[in-house]
mmCIF file of N, CA, C and O and ligand atoms in Angstrom:
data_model
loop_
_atom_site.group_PDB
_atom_site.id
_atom_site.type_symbol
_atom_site.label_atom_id
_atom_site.label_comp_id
_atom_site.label_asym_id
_atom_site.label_seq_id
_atom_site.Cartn_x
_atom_site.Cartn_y
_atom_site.Cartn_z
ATOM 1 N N UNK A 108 50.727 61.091 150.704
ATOM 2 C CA UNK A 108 49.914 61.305 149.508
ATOM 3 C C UNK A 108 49.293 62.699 149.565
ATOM 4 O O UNK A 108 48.770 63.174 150.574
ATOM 5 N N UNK A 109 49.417 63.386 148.226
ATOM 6 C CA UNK A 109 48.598 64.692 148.524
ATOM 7 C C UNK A 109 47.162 64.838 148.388
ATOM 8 O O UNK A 109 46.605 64.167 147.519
ATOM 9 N N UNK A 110 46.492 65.604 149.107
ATOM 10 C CA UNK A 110 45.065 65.179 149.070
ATOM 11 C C UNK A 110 44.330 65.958 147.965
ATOM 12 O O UNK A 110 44.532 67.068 147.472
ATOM 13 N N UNK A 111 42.973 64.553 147.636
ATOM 14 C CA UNK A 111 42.711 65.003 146.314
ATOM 15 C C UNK A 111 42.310 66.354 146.311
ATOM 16 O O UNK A 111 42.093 66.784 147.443
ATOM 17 N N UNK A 112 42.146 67.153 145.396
ATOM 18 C CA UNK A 112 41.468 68.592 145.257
ATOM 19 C C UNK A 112 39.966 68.248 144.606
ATOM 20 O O UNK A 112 39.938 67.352 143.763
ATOM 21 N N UNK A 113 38.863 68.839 144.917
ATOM 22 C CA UNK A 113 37.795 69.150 144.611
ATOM 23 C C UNK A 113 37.629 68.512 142.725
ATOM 24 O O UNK A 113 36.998 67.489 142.457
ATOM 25 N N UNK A 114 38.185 69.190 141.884
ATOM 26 C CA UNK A 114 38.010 68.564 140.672
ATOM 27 C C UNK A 114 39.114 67.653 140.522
ATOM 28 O O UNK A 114 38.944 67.239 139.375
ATOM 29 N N UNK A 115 40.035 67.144 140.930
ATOM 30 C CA UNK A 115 41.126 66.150 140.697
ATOM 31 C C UNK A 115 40.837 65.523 139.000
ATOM 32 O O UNK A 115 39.744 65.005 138.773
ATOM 33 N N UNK A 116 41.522 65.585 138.264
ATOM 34 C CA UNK A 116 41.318 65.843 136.896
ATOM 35 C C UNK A 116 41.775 63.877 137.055
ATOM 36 O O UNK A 116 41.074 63.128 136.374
ATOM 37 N N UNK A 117 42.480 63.468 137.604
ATOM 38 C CA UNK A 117 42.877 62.241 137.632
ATOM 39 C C UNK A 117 42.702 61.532 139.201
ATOM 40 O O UNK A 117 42.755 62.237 140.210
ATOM 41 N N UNK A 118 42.450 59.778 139.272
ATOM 42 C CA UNK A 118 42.270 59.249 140.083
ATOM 43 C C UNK A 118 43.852 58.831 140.727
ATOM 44 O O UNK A 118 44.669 58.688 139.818
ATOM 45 N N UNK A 119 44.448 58.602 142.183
ATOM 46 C CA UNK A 119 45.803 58.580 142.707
ATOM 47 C C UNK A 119 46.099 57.494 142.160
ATOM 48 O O UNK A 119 45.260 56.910 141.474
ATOM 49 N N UNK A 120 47.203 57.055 142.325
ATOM 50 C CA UNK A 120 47.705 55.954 141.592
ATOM 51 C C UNK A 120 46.973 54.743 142.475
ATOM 52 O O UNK A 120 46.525 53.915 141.682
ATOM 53 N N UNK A 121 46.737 54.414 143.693
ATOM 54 C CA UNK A 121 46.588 53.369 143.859
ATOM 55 C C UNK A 121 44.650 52.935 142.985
ATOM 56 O O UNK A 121 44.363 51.934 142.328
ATOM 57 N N UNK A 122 43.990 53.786 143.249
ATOM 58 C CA UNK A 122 42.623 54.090 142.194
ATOM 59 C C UNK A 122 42.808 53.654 140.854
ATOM 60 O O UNK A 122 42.098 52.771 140.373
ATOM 61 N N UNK A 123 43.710 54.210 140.225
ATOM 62 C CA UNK A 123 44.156 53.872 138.929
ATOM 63 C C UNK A 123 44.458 52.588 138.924
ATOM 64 O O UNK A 123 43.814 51.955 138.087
ATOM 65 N N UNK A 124 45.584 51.661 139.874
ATOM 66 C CA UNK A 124 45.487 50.117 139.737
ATOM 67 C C UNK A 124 44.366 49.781 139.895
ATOM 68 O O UNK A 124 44.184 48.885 139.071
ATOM 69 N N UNK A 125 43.359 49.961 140.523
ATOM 70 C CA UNK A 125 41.691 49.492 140.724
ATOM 71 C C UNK A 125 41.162 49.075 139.349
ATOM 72 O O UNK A 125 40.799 47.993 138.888
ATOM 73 N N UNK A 126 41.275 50.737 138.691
ATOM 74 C CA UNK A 126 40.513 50.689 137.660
ATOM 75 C C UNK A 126 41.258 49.490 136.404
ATOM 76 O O UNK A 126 40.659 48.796 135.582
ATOM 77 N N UNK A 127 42.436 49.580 136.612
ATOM 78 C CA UNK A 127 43.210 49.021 135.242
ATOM 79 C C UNK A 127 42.602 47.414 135.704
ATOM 80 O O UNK A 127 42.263 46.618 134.829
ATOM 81 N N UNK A 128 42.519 47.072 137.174
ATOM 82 C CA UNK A 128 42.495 45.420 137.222
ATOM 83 C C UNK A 128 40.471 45.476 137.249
ATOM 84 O O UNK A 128 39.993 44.341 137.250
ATOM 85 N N UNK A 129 39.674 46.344 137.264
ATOM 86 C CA UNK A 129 38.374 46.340 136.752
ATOM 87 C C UNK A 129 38.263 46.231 135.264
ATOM 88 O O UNK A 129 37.657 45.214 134.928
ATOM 89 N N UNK A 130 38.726 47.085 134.141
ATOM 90 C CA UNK A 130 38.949 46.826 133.167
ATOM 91 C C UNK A 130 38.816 45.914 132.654
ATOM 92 O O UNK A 130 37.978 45.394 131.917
ATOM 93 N N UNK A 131 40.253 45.561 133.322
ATOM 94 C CA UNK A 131 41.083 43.893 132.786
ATOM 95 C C UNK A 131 40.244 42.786 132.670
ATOM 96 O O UNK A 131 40.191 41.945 131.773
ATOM 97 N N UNK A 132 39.323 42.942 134.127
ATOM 98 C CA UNK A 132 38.259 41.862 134.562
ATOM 99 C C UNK A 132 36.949 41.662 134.119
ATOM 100 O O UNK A 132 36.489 40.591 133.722
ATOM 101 N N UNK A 133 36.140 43.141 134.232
ATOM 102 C CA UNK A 133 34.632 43.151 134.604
ATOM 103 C C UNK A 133 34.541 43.842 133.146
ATOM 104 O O UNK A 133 33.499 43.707 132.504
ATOM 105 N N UNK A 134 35.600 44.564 132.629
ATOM 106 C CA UNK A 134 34.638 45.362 131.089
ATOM 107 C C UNK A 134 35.333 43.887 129.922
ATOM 108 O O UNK A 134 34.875 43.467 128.860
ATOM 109 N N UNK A 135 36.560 43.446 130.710
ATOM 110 C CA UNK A 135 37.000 42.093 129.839
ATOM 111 C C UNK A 135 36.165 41.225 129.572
ATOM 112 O O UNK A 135 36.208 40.757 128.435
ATOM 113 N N UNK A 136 35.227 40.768 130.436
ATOM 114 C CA UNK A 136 34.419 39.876 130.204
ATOM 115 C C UNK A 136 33.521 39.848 129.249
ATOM 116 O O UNK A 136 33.048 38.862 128.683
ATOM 117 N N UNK A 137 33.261 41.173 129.058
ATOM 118 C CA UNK A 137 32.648 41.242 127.202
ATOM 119 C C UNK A 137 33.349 41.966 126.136
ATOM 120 O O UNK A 137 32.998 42.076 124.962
ATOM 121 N N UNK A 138 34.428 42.461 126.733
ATOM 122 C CA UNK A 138 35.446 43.488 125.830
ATOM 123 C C UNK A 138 36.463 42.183 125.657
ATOM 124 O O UNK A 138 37.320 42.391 124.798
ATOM 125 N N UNK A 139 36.518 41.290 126.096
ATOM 126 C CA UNK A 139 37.356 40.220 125.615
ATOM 127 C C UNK A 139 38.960 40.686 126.389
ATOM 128 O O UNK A 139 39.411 41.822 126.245
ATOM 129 N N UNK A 140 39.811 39.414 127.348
ATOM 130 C CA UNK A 140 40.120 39.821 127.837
ATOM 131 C C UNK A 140 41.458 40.686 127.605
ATOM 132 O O UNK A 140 42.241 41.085 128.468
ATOM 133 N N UNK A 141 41.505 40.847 126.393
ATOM 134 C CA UNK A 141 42.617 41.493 125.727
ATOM 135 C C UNK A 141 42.117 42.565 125.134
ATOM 136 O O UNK A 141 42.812 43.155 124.308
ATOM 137 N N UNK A 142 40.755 43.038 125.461
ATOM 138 C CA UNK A 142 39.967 43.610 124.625
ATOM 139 C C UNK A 142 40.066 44.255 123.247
ATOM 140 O O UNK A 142 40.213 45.421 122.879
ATOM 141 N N UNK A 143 39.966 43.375 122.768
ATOM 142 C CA UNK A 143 39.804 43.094 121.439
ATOM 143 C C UNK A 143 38.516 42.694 120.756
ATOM 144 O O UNK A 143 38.508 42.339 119.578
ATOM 145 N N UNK A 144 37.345 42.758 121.556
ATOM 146 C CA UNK A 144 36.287 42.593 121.883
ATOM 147 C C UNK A 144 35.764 41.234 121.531
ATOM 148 O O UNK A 144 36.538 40.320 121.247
ATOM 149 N N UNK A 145 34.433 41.082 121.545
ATOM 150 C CA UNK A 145 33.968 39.591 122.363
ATOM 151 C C UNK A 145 32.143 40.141 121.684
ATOM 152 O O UNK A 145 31.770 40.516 120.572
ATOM 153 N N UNK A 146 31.461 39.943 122.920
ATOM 154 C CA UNK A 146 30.355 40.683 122.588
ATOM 155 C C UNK A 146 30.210 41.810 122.568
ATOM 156 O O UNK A 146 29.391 42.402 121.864
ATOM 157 N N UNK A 147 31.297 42.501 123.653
ATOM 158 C CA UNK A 147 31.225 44.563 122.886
ATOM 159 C C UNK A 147 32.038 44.521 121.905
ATOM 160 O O UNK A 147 32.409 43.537 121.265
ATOM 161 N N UNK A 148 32.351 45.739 121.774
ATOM 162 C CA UNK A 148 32.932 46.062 120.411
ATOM 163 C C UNK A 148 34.701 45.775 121.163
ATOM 164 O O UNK A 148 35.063 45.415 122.283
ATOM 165 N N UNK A 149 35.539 46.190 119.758
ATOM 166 C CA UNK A 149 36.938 46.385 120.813
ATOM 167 C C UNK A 149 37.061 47.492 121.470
ATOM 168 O O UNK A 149 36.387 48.517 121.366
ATOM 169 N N UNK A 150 38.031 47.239 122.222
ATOM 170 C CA UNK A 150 37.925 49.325 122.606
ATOM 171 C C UNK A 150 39.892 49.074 122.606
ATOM 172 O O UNK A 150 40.575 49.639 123.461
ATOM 173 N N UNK A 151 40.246 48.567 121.999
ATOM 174 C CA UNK A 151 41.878 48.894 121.558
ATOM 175 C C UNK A 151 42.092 50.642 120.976
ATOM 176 O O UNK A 151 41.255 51.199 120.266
ATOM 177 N N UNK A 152 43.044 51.128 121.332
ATOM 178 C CA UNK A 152 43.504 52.692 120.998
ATOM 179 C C UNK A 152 42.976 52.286 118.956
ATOM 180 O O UNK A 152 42.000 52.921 118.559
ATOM 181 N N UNK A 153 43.517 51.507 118.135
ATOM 182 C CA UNK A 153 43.249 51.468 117.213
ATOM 183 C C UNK A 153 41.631 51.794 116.559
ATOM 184 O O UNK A 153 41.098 52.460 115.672
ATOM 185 N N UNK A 154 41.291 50.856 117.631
ATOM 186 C CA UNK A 154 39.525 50.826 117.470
ATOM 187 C C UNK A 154 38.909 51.654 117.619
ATOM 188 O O UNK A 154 37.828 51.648 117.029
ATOM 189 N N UNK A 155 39.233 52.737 118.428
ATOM 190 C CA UNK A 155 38.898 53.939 119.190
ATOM 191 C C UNK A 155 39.413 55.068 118.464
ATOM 192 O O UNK A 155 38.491 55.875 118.347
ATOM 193 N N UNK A 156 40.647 55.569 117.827
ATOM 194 C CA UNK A 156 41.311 56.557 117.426
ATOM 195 C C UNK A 156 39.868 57.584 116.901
ATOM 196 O O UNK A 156 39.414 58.627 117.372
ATOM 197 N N UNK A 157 39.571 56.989 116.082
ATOM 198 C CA UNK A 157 38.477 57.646 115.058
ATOM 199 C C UNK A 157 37.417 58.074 116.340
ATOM 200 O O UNK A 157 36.775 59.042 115.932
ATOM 201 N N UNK A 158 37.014 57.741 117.651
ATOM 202 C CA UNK A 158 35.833 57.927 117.940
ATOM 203 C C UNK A 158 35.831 59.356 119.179
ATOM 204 O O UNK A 158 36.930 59.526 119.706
ATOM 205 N N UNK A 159 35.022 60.057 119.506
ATOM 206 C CA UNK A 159 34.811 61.227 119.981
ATOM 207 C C UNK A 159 34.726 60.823 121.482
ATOM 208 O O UNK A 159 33.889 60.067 121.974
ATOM 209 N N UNK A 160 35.870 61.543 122.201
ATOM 210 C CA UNK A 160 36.402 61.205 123.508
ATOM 211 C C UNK A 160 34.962 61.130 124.426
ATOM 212 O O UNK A 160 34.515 60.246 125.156
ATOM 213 N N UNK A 161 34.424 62.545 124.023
ATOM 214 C CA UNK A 161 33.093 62.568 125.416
ATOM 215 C C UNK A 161 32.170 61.539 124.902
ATOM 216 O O UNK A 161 31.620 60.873 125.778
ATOM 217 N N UNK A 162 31.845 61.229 123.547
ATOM 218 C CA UNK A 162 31.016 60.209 123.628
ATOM 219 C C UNK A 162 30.918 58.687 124.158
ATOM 220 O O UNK A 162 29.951 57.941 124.313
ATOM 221 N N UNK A 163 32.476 58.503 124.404
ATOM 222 C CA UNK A 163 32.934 57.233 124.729
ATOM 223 C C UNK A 163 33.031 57.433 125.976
ATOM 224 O O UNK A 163 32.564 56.345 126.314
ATOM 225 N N UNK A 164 33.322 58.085 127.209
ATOM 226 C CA UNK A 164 33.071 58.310 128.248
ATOM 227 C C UNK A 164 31.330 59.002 128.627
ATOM 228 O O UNK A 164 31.081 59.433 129.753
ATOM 229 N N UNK A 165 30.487 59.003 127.727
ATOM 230 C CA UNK A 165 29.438 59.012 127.912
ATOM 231 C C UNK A 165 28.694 57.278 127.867
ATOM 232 O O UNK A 165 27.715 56.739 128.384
ATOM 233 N N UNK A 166 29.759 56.877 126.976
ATOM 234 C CA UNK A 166 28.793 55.235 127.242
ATOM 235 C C UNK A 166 29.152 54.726 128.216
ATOM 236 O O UNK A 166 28.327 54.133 128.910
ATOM 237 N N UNK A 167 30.627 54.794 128.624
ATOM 238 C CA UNK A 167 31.030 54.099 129.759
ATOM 239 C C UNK A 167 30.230 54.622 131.454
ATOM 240 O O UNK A 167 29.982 53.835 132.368
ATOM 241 N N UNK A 168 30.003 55.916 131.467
ATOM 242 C CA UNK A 168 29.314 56.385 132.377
ATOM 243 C C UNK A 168 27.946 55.561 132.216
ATOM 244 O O UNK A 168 27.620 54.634 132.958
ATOM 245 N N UNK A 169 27.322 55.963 131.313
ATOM 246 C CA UNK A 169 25.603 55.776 131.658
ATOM 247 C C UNK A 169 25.450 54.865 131.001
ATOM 248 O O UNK A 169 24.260 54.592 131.164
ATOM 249 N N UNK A 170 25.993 53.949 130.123
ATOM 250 C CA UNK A 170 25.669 52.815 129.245
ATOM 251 C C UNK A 170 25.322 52.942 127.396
ATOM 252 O O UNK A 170 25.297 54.082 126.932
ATOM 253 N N UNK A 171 25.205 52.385 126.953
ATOM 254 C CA UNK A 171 23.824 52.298 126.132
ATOM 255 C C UNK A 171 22.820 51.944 126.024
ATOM 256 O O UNK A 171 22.645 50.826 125.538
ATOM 257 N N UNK A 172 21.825 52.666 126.390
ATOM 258 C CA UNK A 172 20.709 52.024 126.249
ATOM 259 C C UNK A 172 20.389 51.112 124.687
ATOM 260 O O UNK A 172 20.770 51.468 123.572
ATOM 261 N N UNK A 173 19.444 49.645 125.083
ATOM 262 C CA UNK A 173 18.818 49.077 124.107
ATOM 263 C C UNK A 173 20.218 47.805 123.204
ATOM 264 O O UNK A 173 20.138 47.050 122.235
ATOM 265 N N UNK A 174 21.442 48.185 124.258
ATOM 266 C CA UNK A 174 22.110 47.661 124.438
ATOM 267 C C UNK A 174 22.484 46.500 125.136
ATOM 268 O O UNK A 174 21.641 45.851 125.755
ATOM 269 N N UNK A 175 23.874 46.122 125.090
ATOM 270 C CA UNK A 175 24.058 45.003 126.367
ATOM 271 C C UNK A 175 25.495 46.041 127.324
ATOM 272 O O UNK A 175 26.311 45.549 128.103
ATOM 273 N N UNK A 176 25.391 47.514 126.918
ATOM 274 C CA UNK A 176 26.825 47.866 127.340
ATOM 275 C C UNK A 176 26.232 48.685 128.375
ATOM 276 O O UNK A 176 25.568 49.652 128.000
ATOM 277 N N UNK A 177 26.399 48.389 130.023
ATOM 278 C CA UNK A 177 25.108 48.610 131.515
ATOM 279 C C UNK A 177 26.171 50.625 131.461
ATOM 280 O O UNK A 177 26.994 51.240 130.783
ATOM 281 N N UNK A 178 25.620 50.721 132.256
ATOM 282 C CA UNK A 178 25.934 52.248 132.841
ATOM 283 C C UNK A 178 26.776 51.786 134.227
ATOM 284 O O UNK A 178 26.332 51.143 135.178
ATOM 285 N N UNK A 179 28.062 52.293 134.043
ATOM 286 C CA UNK A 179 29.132 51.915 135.254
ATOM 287 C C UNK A 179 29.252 53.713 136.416
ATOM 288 O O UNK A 179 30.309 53.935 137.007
ATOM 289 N N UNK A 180 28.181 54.626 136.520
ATOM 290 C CA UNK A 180 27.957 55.627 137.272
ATOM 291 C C UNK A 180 28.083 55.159 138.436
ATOM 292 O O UNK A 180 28.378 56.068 139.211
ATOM 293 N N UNK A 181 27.982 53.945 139.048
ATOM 294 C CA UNK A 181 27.738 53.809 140.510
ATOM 295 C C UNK A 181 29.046 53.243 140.816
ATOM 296 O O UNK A 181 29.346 52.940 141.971
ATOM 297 N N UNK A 182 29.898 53.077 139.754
ATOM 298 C CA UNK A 182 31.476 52.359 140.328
ATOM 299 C C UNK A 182 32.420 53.104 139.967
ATOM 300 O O UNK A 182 33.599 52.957 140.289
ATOM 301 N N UNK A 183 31.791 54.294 138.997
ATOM 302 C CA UNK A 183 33.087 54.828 137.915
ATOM 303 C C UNK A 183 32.594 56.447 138.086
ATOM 304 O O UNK A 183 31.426 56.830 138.021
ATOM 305 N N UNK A 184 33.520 57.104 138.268
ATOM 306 C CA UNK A 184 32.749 58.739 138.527
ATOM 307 C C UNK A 184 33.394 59.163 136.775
ATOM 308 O O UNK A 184 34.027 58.502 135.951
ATOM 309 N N UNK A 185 32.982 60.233 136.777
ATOM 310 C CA UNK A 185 33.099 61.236 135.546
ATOM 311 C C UNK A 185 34.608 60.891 135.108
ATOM 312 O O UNK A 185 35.015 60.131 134.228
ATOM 313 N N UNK A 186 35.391 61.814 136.140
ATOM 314 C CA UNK A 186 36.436 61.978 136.135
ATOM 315 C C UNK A 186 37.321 60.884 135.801
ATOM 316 O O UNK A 186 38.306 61.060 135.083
ATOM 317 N N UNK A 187 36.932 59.481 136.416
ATOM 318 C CA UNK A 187 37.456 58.092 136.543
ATOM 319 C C UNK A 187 37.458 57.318 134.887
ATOM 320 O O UNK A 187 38.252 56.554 134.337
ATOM 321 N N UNK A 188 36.352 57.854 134.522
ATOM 322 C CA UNK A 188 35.796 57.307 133.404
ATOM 323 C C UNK A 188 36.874 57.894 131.907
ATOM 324 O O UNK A 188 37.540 57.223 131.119
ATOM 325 N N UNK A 189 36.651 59.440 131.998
ATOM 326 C CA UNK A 189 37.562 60.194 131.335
ATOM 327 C C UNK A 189 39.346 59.154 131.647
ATOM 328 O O UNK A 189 39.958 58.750 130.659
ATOM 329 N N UNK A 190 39.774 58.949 132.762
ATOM 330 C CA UNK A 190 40.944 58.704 132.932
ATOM 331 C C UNK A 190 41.446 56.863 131.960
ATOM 332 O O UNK A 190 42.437 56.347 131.443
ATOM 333 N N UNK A 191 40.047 56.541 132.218
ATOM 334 C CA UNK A 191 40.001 54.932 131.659
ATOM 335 C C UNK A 191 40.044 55.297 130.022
ATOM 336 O O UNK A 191 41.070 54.980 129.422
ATOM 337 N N UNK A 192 38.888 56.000 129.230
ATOM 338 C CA UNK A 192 39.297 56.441 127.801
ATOM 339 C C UNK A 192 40.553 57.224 127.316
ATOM 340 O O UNK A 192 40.959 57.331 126.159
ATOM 341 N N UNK A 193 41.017 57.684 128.322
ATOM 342 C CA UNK A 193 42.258 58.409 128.236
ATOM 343 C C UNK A 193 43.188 57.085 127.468
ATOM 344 O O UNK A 193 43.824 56.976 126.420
ATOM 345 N N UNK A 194 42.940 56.401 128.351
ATOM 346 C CA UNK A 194 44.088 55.003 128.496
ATOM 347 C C UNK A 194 43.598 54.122 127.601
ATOM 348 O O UNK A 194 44.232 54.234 126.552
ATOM 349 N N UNK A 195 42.735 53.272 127.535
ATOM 350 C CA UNK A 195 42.077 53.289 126.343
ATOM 351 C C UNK A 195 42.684 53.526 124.566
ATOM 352 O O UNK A 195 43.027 52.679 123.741
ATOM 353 N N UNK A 196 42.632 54.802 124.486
ATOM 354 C CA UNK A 196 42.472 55.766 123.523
ATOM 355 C C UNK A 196 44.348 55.532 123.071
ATOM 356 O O UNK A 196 44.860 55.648 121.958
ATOM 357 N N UNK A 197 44.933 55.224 124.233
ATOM 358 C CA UNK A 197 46.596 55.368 124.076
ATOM 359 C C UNK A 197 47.173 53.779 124.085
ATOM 360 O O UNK A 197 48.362 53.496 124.233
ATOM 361 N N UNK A 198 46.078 52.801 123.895
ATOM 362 C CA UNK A 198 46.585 51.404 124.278
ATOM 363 C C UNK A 198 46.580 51.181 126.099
ATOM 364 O O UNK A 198 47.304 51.866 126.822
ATOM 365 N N UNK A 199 45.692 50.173 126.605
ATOM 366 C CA UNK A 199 45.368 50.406 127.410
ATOM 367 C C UNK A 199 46.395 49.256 128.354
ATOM 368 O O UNK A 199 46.616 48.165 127.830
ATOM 369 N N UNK A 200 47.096 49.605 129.973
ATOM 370 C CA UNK A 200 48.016 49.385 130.846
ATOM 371 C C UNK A 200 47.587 47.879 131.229
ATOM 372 O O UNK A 200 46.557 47.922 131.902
ATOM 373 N N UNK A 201 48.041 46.556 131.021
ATOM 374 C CA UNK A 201 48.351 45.462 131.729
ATOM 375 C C UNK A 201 48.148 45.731 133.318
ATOM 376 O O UNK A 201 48.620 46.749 133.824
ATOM 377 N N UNK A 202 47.388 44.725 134.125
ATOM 378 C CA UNK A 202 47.331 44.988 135.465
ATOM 379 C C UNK A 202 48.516 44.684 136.192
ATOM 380 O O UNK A 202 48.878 43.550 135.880
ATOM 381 N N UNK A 203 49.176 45.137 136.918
ATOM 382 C CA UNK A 203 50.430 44.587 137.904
ATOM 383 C C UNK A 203 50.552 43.669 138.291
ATOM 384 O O UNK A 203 49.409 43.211 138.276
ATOM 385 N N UNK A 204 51.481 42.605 138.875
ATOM 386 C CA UNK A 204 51.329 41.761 139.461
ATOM 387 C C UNK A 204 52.067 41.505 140.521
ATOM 388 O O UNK A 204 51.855 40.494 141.190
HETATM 389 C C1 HEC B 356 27.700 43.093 129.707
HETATM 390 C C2 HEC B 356 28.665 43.345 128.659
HETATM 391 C C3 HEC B 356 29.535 44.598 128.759
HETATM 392 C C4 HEC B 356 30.320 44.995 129.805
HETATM 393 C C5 HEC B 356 30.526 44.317 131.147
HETATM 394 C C6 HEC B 356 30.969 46.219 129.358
HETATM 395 N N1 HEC B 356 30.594 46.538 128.094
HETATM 396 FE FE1 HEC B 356 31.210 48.157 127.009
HETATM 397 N N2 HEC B 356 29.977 47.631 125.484
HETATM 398 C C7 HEC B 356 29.229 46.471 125.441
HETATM 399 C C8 HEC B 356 28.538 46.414 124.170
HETATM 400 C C9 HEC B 356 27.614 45.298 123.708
HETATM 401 C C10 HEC B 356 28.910 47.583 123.464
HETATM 402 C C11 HEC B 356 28.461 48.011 122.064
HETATM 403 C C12 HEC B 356 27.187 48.792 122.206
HETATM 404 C C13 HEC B 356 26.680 49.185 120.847
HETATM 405 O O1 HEC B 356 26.228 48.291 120.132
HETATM 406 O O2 HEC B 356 26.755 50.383 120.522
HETATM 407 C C14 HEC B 356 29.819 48.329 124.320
HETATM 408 C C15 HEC B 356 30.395 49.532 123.989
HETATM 409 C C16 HEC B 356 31.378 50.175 124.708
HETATM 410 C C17 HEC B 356 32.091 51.352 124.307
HETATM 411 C C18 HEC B 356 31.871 52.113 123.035
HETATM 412 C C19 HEC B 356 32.807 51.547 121.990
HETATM 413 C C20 HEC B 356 32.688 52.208 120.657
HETATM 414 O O3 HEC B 356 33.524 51.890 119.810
HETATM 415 O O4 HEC B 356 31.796 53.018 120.439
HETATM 416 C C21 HEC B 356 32.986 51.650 125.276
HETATM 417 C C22 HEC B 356 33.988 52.802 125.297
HETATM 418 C C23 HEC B 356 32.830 50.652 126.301
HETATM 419 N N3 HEC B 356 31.845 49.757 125.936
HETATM 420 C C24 HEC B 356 33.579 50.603 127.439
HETATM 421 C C25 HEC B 356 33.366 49.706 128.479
HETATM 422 C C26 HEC B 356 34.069 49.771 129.733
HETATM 423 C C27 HEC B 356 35.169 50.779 130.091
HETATM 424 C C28 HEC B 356 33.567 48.772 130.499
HETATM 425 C C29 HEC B 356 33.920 48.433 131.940
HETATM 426 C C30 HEC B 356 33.885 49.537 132.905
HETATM 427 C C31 HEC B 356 32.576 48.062 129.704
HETATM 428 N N4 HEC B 356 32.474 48.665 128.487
HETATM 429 C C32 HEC B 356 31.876 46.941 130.125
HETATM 430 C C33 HEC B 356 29.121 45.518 126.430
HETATM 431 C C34 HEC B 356 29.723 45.572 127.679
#
């Protein structure tokens, strides 16, 4: 594996399965598990097209406040976060099995 660089614009692939089966699981549980949403909103590429990339990786980082949607900073770095709206934004990857 090559080692990450200082800004690594993306998480390695095995990180990336992490995140897709966190998703799937822990943002599913209120994003519905197809997320299609539930008590959050949806976050399907459809649902999302219209919405402004940094702002949506600004909720997923720090939350919303006054909300029920928590701040994922202590599990999800910048970079990680960007990579999840990326995916997201394009219809988001089924976990492996
Ligand atoms: C405890 C419930 C809960 C969990 C867990 C949760 N969310 Fe949310 N999320 C919400 C709610 C509620 C909203 C809508 C907030 C509002 O009213 O603006 C939201 C909003 C969002 C939005 C903004 C959507 C938009 O259209 O503006 C994104 C993106 C998002 N969540 C991503 C995630 C991701 C990624 C995870 C997992 C890392 C996650 N959420 C986990 C409850 C949750």
């Amino acid at each position: 594996m090559i080692a990450a660089t200082a800004d690594a614009a993306e998480p390695d692939s095995a990180r990336q399965r992490e995140l897709v089966r966190l998703v799937r699981q822990d943002c599913g549980s209120c994003h519905g598990m197809t997320l299609k949403g539930g008590l959050g909103l949806p976050l399907t590429a459809e649902a999302l097209r219209d919405k402004p990339f940094d702002g949506l990786v600004a909720t997923v980082v720090y939350g919303r406040p006054g909300t029920a949607m928590p701040p994922w900073k202590t599990m999800i770095s910048e970079n990680e976060a960007e990579w999840i709206v990326r995916q997201l934004m394009q219809g988001f990857p089924e976990e492996a099995r």
